[in-house]
mmCIF file with all atom_site columns, C-alpha atoms in Angstrom:
data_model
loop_
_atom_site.group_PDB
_atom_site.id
_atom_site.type_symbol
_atom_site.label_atom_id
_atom_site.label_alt_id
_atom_site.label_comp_id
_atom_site.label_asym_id
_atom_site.label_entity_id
_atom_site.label_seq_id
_atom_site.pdbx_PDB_ins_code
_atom_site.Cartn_x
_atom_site.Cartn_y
_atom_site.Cartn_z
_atom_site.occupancy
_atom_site.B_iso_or_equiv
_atom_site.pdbx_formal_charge
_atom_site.auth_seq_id
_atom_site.auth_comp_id
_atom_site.auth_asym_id
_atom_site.auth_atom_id
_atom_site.pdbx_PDB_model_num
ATOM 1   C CA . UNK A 1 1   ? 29.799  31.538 1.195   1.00 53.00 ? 1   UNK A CA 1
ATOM 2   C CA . UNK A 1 2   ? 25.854  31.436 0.091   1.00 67.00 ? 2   UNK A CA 1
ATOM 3   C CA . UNK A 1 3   ? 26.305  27.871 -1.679  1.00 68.00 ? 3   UNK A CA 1
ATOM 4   C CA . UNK A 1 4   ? 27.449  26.515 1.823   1.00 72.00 ? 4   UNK A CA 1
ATOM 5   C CA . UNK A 1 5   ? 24.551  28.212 3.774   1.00 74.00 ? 5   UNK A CA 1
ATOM 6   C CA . UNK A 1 6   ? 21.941  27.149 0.838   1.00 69.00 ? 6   UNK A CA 1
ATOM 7   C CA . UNK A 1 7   ? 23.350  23.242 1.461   1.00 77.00 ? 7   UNK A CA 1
ATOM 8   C CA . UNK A 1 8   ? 23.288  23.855 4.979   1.00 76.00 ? 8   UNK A CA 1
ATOM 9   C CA . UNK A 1 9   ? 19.283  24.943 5.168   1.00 78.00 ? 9   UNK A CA 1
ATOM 10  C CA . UNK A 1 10  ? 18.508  22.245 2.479   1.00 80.00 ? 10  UNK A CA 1
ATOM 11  C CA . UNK A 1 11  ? 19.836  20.058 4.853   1.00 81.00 ? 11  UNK A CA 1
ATOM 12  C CA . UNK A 1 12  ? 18.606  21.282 7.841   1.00 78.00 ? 12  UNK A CA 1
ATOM 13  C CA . UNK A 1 13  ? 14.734  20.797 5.923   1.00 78.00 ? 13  UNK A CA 1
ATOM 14  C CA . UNK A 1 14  ? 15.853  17.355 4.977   1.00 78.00 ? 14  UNK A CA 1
ATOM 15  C CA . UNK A 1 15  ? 15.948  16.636 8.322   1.00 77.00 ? 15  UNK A CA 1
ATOM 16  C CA . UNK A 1 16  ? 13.214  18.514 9.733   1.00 74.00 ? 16  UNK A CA 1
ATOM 17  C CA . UNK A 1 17  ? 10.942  16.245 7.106   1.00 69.00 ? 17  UNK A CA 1
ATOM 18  C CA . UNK A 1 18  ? 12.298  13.485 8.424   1.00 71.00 ? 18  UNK A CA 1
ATOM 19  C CA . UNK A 1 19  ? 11.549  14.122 12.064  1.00 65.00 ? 19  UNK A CA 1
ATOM 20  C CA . UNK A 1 20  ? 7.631   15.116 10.906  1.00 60.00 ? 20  UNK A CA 1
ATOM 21  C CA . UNK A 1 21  ? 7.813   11.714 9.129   1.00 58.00 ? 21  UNK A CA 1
ATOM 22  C CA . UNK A 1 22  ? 8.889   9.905  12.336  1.00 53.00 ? 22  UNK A CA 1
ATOM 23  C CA . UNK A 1 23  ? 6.036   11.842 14.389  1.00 50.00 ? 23  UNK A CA 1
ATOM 24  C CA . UNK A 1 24  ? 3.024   11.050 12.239  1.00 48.00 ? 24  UNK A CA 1
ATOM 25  C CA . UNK A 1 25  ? 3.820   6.867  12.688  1.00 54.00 ? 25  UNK A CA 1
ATOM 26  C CA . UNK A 1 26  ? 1.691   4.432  10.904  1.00 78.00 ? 26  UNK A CA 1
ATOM 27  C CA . UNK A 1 27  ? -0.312  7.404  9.573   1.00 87.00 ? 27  UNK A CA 1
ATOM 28  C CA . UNK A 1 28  ? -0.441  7.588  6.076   1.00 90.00 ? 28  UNK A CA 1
ATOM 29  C CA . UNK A 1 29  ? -0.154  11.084 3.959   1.00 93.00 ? 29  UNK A CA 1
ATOM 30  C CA . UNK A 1 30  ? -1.753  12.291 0.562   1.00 94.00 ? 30  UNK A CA 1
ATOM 31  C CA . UNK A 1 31  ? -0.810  15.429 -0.598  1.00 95.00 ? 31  UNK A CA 1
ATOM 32  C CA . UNK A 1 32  ? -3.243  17.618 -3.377  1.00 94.00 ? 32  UNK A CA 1
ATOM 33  C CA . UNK A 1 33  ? -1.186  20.587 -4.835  1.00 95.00 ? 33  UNK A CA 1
ATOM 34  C CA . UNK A 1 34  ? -2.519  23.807 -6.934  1.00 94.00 ? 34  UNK A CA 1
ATOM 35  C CA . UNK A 1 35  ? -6.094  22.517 -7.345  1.00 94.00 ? 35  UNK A CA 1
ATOM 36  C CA . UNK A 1 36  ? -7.773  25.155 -8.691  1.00 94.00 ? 36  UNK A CA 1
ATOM 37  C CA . UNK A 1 37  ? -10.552 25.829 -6.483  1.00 94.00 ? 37  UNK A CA 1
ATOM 38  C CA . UNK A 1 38  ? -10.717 28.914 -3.872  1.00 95.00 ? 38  UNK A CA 1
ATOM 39  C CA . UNK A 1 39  ? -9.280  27.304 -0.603  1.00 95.00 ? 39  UNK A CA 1
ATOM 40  C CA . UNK A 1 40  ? -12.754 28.945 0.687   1.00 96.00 ? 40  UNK A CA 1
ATOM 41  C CA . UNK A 1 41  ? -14.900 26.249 -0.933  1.00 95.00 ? 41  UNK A CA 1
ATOM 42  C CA . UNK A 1 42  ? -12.533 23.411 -0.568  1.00 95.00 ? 42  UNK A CA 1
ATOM 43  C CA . UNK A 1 43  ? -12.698 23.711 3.037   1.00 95.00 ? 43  UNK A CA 1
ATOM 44  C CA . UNK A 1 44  ? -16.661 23.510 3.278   1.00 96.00 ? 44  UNK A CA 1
ATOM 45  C CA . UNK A 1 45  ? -16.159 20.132 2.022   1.00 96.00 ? 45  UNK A CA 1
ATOM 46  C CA . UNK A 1 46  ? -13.213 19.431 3.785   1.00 96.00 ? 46  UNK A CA 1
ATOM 47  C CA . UNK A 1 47  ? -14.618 19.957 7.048   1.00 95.00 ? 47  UNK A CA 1
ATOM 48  C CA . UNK A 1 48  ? -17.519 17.667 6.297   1.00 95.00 ? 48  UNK A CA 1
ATOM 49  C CA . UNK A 1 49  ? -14.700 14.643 6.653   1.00 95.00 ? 49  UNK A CA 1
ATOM 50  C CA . UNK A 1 50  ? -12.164 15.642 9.372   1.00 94.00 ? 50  UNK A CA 1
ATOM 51  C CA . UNK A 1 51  ? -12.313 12.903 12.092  1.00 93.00 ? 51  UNK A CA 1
ATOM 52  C CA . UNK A 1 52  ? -14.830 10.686 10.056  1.00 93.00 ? 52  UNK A CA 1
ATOM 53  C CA . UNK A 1 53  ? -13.986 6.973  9.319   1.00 94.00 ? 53  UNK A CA 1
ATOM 54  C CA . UNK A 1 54  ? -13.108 6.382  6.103   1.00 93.00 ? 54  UNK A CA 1
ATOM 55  C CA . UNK A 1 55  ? -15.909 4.519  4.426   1.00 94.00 ? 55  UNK A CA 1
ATOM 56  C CA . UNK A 1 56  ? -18.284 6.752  5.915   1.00 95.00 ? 56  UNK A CA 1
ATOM 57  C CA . UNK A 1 57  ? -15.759 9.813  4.638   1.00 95.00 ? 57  UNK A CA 1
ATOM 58  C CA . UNK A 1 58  ? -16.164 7.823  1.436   1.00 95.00 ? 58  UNK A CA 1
ATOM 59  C CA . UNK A 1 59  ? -19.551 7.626  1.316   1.00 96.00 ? 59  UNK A CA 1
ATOM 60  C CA . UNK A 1 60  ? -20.363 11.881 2.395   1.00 96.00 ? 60  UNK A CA 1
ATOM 61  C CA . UNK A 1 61  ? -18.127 12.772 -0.330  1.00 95.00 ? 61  UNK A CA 1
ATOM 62  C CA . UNK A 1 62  ? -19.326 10.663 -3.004  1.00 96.00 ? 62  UNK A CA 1
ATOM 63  C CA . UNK A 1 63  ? -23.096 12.176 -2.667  1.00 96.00 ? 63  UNK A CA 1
ATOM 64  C CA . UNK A 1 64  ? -21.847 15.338 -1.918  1.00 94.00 ? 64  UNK A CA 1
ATOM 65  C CA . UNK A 1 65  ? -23.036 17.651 -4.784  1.00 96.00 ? 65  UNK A CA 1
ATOM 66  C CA . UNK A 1 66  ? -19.709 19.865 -4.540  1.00 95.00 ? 66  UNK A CA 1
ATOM 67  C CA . UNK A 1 67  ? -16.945 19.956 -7.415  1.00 95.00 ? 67  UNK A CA 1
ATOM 68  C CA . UNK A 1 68  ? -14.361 20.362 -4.503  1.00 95.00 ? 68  UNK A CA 1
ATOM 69  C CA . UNK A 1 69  ? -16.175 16.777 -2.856  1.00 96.00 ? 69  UNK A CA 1
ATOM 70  C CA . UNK A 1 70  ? -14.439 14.575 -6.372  1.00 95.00 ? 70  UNK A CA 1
ATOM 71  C CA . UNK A 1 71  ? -10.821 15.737 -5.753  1.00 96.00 ? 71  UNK A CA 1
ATOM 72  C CA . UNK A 1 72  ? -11.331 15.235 -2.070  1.00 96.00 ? 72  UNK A CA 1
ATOM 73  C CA . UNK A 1 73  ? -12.423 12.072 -2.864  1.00 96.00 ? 73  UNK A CA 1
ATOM 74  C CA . UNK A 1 74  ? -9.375  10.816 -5.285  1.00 96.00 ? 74  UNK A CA 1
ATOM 75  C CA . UNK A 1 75  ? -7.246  12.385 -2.621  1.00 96.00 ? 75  UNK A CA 1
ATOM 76  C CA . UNK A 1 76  ? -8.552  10.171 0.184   1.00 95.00 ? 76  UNK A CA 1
ATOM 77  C CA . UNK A 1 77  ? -8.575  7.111  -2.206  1.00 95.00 ? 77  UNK A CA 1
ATOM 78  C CA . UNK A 1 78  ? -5.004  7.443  -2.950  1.00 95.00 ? 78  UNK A CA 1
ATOM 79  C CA . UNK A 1 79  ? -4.163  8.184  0.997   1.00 94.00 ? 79  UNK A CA 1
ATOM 80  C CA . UNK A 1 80  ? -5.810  4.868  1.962   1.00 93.00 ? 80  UNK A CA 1
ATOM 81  C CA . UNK A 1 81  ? -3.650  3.255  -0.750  1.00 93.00 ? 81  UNK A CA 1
ATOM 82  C CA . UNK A 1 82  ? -0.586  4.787  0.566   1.00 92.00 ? 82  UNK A CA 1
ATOM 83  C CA . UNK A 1 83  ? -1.635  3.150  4.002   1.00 91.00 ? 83  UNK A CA 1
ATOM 84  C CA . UNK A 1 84  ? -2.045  -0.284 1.971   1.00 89.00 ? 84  UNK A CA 1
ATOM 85  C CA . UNK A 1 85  ? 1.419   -0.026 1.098   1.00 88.00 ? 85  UNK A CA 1
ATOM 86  C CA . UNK A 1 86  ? 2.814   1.167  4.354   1.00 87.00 ? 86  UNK A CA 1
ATOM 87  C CA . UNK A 1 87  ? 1.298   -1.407 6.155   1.00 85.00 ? 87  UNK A CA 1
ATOM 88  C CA . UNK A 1 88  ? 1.121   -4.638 3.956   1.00 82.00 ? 88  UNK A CA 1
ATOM 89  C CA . UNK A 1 89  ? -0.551  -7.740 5.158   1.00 81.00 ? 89  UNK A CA 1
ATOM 90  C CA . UNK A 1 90  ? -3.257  -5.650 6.970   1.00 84.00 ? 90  UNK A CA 1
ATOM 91  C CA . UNK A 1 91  ? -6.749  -4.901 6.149   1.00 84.00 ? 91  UNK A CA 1
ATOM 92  C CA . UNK A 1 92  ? -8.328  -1.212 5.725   1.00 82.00 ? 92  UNK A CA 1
ATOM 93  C CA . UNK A 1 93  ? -11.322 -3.122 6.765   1.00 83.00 ? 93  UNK A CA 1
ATOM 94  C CA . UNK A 1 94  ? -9.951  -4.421 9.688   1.00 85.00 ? 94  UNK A CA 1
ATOM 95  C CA . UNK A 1 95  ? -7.392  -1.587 10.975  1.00 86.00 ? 95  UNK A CA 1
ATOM 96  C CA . UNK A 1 96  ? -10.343 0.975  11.495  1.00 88.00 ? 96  UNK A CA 1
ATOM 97  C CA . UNK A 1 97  ? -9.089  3.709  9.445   1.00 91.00 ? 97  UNK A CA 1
ATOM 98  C CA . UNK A 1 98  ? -9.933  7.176  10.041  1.00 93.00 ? 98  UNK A CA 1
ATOM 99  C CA . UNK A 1 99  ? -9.524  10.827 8.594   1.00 94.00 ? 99  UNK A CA 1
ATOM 100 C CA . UNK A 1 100 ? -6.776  11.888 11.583  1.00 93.00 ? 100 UNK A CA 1
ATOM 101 C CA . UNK A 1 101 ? -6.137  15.254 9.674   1.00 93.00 ? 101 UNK A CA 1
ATOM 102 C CA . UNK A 1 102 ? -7.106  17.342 7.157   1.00 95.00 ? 102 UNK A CA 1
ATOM 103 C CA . UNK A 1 103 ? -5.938  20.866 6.320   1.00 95.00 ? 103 UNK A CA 1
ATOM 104 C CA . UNK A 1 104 ? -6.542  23.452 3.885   1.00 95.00 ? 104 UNK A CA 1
ATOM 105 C CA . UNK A 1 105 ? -3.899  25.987 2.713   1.00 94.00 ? 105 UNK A CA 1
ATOM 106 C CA . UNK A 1 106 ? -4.077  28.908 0.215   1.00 93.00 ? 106 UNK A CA 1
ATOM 107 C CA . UNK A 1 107 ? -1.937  27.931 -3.291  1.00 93.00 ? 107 UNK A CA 1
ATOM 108 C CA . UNK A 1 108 ? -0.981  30.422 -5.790  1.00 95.00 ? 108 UNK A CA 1
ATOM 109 C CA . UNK A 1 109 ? -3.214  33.216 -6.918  1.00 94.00 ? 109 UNK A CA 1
ATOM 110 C CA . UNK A 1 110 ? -3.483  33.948 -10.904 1.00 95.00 ? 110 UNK A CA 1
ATOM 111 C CA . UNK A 1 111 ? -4.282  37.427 -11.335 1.00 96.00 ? 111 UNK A CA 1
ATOM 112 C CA . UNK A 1 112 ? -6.180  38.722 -14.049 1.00 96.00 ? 112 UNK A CA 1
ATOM 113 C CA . UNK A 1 113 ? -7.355  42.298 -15.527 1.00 96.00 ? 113 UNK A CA 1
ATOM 114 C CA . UNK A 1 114 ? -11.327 43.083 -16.081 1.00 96.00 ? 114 UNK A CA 1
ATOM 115 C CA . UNK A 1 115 ? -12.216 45.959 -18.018 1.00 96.00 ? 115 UNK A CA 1
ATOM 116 C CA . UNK A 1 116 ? -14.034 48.544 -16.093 1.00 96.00 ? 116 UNK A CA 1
ATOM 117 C CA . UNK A 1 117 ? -15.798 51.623 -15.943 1.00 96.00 ? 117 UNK A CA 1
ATOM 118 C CA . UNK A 1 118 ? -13.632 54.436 -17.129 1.00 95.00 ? 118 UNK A CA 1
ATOM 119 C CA . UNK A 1 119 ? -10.830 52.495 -18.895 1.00 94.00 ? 119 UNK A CA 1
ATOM 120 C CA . UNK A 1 120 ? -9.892  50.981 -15.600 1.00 96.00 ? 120 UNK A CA 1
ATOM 121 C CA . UNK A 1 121 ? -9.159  47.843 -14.864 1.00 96.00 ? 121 UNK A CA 1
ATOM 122 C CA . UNK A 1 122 ? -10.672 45.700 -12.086 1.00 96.00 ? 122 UNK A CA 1
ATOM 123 C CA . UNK A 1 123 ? -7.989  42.591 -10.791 1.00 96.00 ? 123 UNK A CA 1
ATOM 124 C CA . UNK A 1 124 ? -9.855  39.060 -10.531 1.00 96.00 ? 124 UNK A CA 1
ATOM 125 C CA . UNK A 1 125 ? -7.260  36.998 -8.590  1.00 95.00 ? 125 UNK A CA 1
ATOM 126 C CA . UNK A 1 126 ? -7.575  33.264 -8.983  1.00 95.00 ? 126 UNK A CA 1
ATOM 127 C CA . UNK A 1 127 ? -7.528  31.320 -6.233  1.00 95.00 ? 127 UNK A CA 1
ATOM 128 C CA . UNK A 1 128 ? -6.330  27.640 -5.465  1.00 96.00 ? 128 UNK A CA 1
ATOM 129 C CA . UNK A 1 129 ? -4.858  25.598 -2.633  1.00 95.00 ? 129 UNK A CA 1
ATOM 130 C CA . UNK A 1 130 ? -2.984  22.973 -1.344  1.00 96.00 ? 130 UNK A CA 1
ATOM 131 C CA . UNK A 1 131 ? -4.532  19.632 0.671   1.00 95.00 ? 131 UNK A CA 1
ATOM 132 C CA . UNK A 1 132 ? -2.693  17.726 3.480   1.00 95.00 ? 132 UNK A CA 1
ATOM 133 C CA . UNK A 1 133 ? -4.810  14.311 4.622   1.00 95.00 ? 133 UNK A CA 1
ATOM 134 C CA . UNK A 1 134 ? -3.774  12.318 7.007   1.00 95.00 ? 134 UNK A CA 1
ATOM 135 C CA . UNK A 1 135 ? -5.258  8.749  7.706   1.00 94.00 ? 135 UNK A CA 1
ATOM 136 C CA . UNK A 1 136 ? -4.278  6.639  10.428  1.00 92.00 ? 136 UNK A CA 1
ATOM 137 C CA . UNK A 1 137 ? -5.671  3.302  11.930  1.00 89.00 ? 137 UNK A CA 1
ATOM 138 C CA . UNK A 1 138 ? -7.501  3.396  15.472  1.00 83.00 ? 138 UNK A CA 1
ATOM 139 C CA . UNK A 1 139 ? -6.833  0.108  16.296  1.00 76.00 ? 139 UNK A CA 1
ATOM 140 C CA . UNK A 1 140 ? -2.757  -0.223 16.398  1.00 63.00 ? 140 UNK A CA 1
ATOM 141 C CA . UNK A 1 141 ? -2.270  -3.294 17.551  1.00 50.00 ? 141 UNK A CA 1
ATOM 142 C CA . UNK A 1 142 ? -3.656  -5.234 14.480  1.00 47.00 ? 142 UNK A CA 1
#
């Protein structure tokens, strides 16, 4: 009886994937998982970008003096690519590409022991997090 539900929600995410593909359109999606950097920090840079157009996005992350700013940067490289293959025979020059949406979500913590005080034991917990960009082009008709 649980194999049949377990098929039945896999599909049932299958499909809900689907329908958020069908939503965002010609948008393109890059994806940066379990970067280890506190999701804290990421999104100071991140929020430097949101709405920007992307050479100017390019530009503000490149002289950005952030760690966070150079994986924010690949990550934006490799969504305009996946718009370059999406949409072949257009130019990223010409389309007017722009950061639609970015968001910044908490990844898994590692969780480590300090010695303290006492023979205790303070916990450091290790933070990273999980990027979702989203470019799309303003003008559509191109």
């Amino acid at each position: 009886m649980e194999a049949t539900t377990k098929i039945k929600k896999s599909v049932l995410i299958r499909q809900q994937k689907e329908a958020a593909k069908a939503v965002v359109g010609g948008a393109s999606i890059a994806k940066l998982q379990n970067c280890p950097t506190s999701p804290r920090k990421m999104r100071l840079v991140v929020d430097l970008i949101r709405g920007m157009n992307v050479e100017q996005a390019l530009y503000t992350l490149k002289f950005t003096n952030k760690e966070a700013a150079i994986r924010v940067e690949k990550l934006l490289l490799s969504a305009i690519k996946n718009w370059e293959a999406k949409n072949e025979g257009k130019r990223v020059e010409d389309s007017g590409l722009f950061v639609k949406e970015v968001s910044v979500g908490g990844g898994r913590q590692l969780k480590r022991l300090r010695p303290a005080p006492q023979g205790r034991g303070y916990r450091i917990r290790k933070r990273s997090n999980h990027v979702t960009l989203i470019v799309d082009s303003k003008n559509e008709n191109n």
